[in-house]
Amino acid sequence: MKLPFRRPRNRTEHPSASSGEKGRRRLRLRTAAGQVFVLQVGLVLLLVAAAVTAQLVQAQRDGQGRAREKSVAVAQAFAHSPGVAEAIQGPNPPKVLQPRTEAARKDAGVDFIVLMDRKGIRFTQPNPSLIGKKFVGTIEPSLHGRTTVETVTGPRTGGDTEVVQAVVPVRDSSGRIVGIASAGLAVRNVTGMINQQLPIILGAGAAALLAATAGTALVSRRLLRQTHGLGPAEMTRMYEHHDAVLHAVREGVLILGPEGRLVLANDEARRLLDLPAAGTEPRYVSELGLDERMTQLLASGDAVTDEVRLSGDRLLAVNIRPTAPHGGEPGSVVTLRDTTELSAVSGRAQVARERLKLLYESGVRIGTTLDVAHTAAELAEVAVPGFADLAAVDLLDEVVRGQEPAPQTQRRLRRMAVSDTPAGLPLYEVGEAITFRTGSPQERALDAEQAVLEPDLHSAEEWLRHDPDRARRTLEYGVHSLITVPLRARGVVLGIAHFWRSGDSPAFDEDDVSFSEELAARAAVAIDNARRYTREHAMAVTLQRSLLPRGLPEHAALEAAWRYVPAEAGVGGDWFDVIPLSGTRVALVVGDVVGHGLHAAATMGRLRTAVHNFSALDLQPDEVLARLDELVVRIDDEDSRTGLAGGRQYEEVAGATCLYAIYDPVTGSCTLARAGHHCPAVVYPDGTVGYADVPASPPLGLGGHPFETTELHLPEGARLVLYTDGLIESRDRDIDTGLEILRTVLERTAGSTPEETARTVADSVMPAHPSDDVALLVARIRRLDPTQVAEWQVEPDPAAVAPVRAECAARLREWGMEELGHTTELILSELITNAIRYGRPPIQVRLLHDDDSLICEVADGSGTSPHLRRASTTDEGGRGLFLVAQFAQHWGTRYTPGGKVIWTEQHLHGGASARPAEDLPADALLEQFGDGGW
């Protein structure tokens, strides 16, 4: 049975609208009638346009033919005119021919007549300015006696009108060609008559169009009534929808006519209502054998929305809508939908959506930091309340410490996180160590490495047996279901997660087990990443701490304090040092290796060791930096070669910065050099703060660049502040701002001790969350009292040794160091004697002491370096430095711009390496003062 045909009512028609207006609204291109109307009108327009075009083309062709004939006739007539050939050969052709040609042109009605010589030079032209210029056209055939007709652009028409011109030869009486004549006529001047015919043509076409339109309108109006204003696509779609409703749609559709008579029932409606395949239309609803309540509902014709009724063993959602308000006959449309399984399916879909959302949240919320405890807490927070009512996370002790879990029979875990729990709930506290009993759900989950489900804890015997008292109290709080899931990543079990449900929450089932495993797997990866970071960070920090100084030596030249804070992202290569030098001098060092991690820390250790070794050679700051630069270049080269040979590319050092300063408390001078580092701050005793103007040099590792030094003279009590860029630079402030902040803070610390200054600077200047390591060294300098220093100039004569030795002994008695007098005399005698014998003047002796040591220095102008050796019994010399090494705790050589200084140091309170001269045999002492040398 076909659906009753209804005309669609897409728009409300106004009652006051005329029938013509209604027809125009309905006669649109989308309707079949409108398309037929447009097609027929288009055909008429096409025919009229073709007729007009044919007339215009024919007129154009006729005009060109007439223009050709007239231009040839005029050109030939003028070429054969009497006197033309003689005038061309005359002395002044333009004067004779111009008037004649203009008169002939006007009489003949052409646009131009031009006479020219054989070369095409014009004698006549309607525009006199063109006389004497070359003719535009083809003249070669005319020179051979032929006539040429061509179409060119006329000079008198603005250059945009076609002109037909004829070119003919001009002969004299003997037949010789003496010139050329040309006449031209614009085509538009000939075709002017078409303008008179065009109104007639267009009028005839308009009349034909009106007649055809009127006939087409009558046909379209009839078609419009028959198709109800539908277009071809709409009519096709209507019948396709009709078939879909009958056979394909999975919703029952009934169309009821007046008094509840069944007009249409599709296949799905027949299935849902158990109707026969045929013989139901046009029966009444009451005759279909339906349930009484369903029959009353359908026959009522009242509008109904999603009313659920039982039909057989199915729950049907019924919707009824009347058809009369929409322009159809009285009746209704009924739709039926089977909702028997809808509730169960909707519930499962809702749960699935919630689980997917929770998994997405776990990927976003778990693993936001590289902290093991925080990551475990994030897992517990994500699981509650979306999945469980309570959650807890236990990790192996090795994982908490960042170590790799080792296989073991009895696992010791530690509670790392617990979700918010009701007060008094007997769960293990965070930080509490736990060892689960064999056979318990937790132990089974760890052994099997898969989740264990206890849907009813009241009957979970092993769980109850693990801790009976705690289990009993847990059940009293309403906890009734448990899932225990191992946290497993990279094939290693890291710990275990517990999920509980309590109160009215349903017990866990197998679907929940799958979800818990997925959630635990995601969290385990984040926990393992945090564990590995914890291990690597601890290793890096341990290495770095072992390479940094554990404390600063006490020194008479200064009082120092330091601060070191590693970056939050990982340790770096910053370091600092206070290195005692000879002559009570001291070296202050601050450096920074580019990069972070173990490689930077290890490189820092190598550079710090190298600085100590170079400092032991008593090199100047620029020389120390130059050697460090070579070392960094070699380290880079070694890493690059190792990376290529080993199949992987090591992280290159890419440079380092360093500031090296030497302070001499005797003179109060401080010599500094820097390699890519910031200048130190100087805090003067009056509170003034300035930055030392140290010449800038490139960072270490570039190679081949010299380093410059500068010298400062510092007063007693001044403070030197050395630092790395992590102190003054951060993500939210630039270097200039940091330097200004440091200056302001140092100005407020006038009169403070180095420790107080370091604490104030660290609290006020250091970023709250440093992204780079921070090294800070504060040193308050001291000056040696002039009474602690004694100097003598020595003549290069062996006889001068004894007087100097006696004066040194007297000075030692003044200082109260008589116990060192004999040993010191022996040392000075040896050093002065050898300086006289092997060195060059000037020779100078200096004694200085502090609270701990006595230092003897002998300087001369020679650059030769002595070295210690063991002389044989047959050698005449070579025992001098051996004796010096026996008497002094330390000795060495340092070079100066004018030569060298050999120095010795004796501890005032004794020392393990010191050997008083009295302990040596007299014969041995006398033997040493022979003719020995260096």
XYZ file of N, CA, C and O in Angstrom, residues 313-316 337-349:
68
model
N 6.054 -9.501 25.235
C 7.199 -9.495 26.149
C 8.132 -8.329 25.882
O 9.297 -8.347 26.284
N 7.630 -7.329 25.206
C 8.457 -6.176 24.858
C 7.940 -4.920 25.555
O 6.730 -4.748 25.705
N 8.886 -4.057 25.924
C 8.556 -2.722 26.411
C 8.733 -1.762 25.259
O 9.847 -1.579 24.740
N 7.621 -1.150 24.821
C 7.648 -0.275 23.661
C 7.456 1.174 24.109
O 6.548 1.475 24.898
N 9.275 2.150 19.525
C 10.696 1.837 19.720
C 10.833 0.825 20.839
O 10.252 0.987 21.923
N 11.599 -0.248 20.572
C 11.794 -1.312 21.552
C 12.817 -0.854 22.595
O 13.985 -0.590 22.274
N 12.399 -0.747 23.855
C 13.289 -0.306 24.939
C 13.536 -1.406 25.944
O 13.922 -1.141 27.083
N 13.325 -2.655 25.544
C 13.482 -3.757 26.485
C 14.908 -3.811 27.038
O 15.138 -3.971 28.230
N 15.917 -3.683 26.161
C 17.310 -3.764 26.597
C 17.950 -2.389 26.745
O 19.152 -2.284 26.965
N 17.143 -1.360 26.587
C 17.731 -0.024 26.602
C 18.329 0.333 27.960
O 19.403 0.919 28.046
N 17.659 -0.044 29.026
C 18.144 0.307 30.360
C 19.489 -0.341 30.640
O 20.436 0.304 31.107
N 19.585 -1.640 30.323
C 20.853 -2.337 30.576
C 21.972 -1.781 29.709
O 23.099 -1.535 30.159
N 21.648 -1.551 28.428
C 22.672 -1.026 27.521
C 23.092 0.383 27.931
O 24.280 0.737 27.926
N 22.139 1.220 28.319
C 22.467 2.589 28.731
C 23.359 2.583 29.968
O 24.298 3.376 30.088
N 23.049 1.681 30.902
C 23.878 1.612 32.096
C 25.310 1.225 31.770
O 26.260 1.824 32.275
N 25.464 0.194 30.907
C 26.822 -0.212 30.535
C 27.540 0.876 29.750
O 28.744 1.105 29.932
N 26.845 1.573 28.887
C 27.478 2.658 28.123
C 27.927 3.793 29.030
O 29.003 4.372 28.859
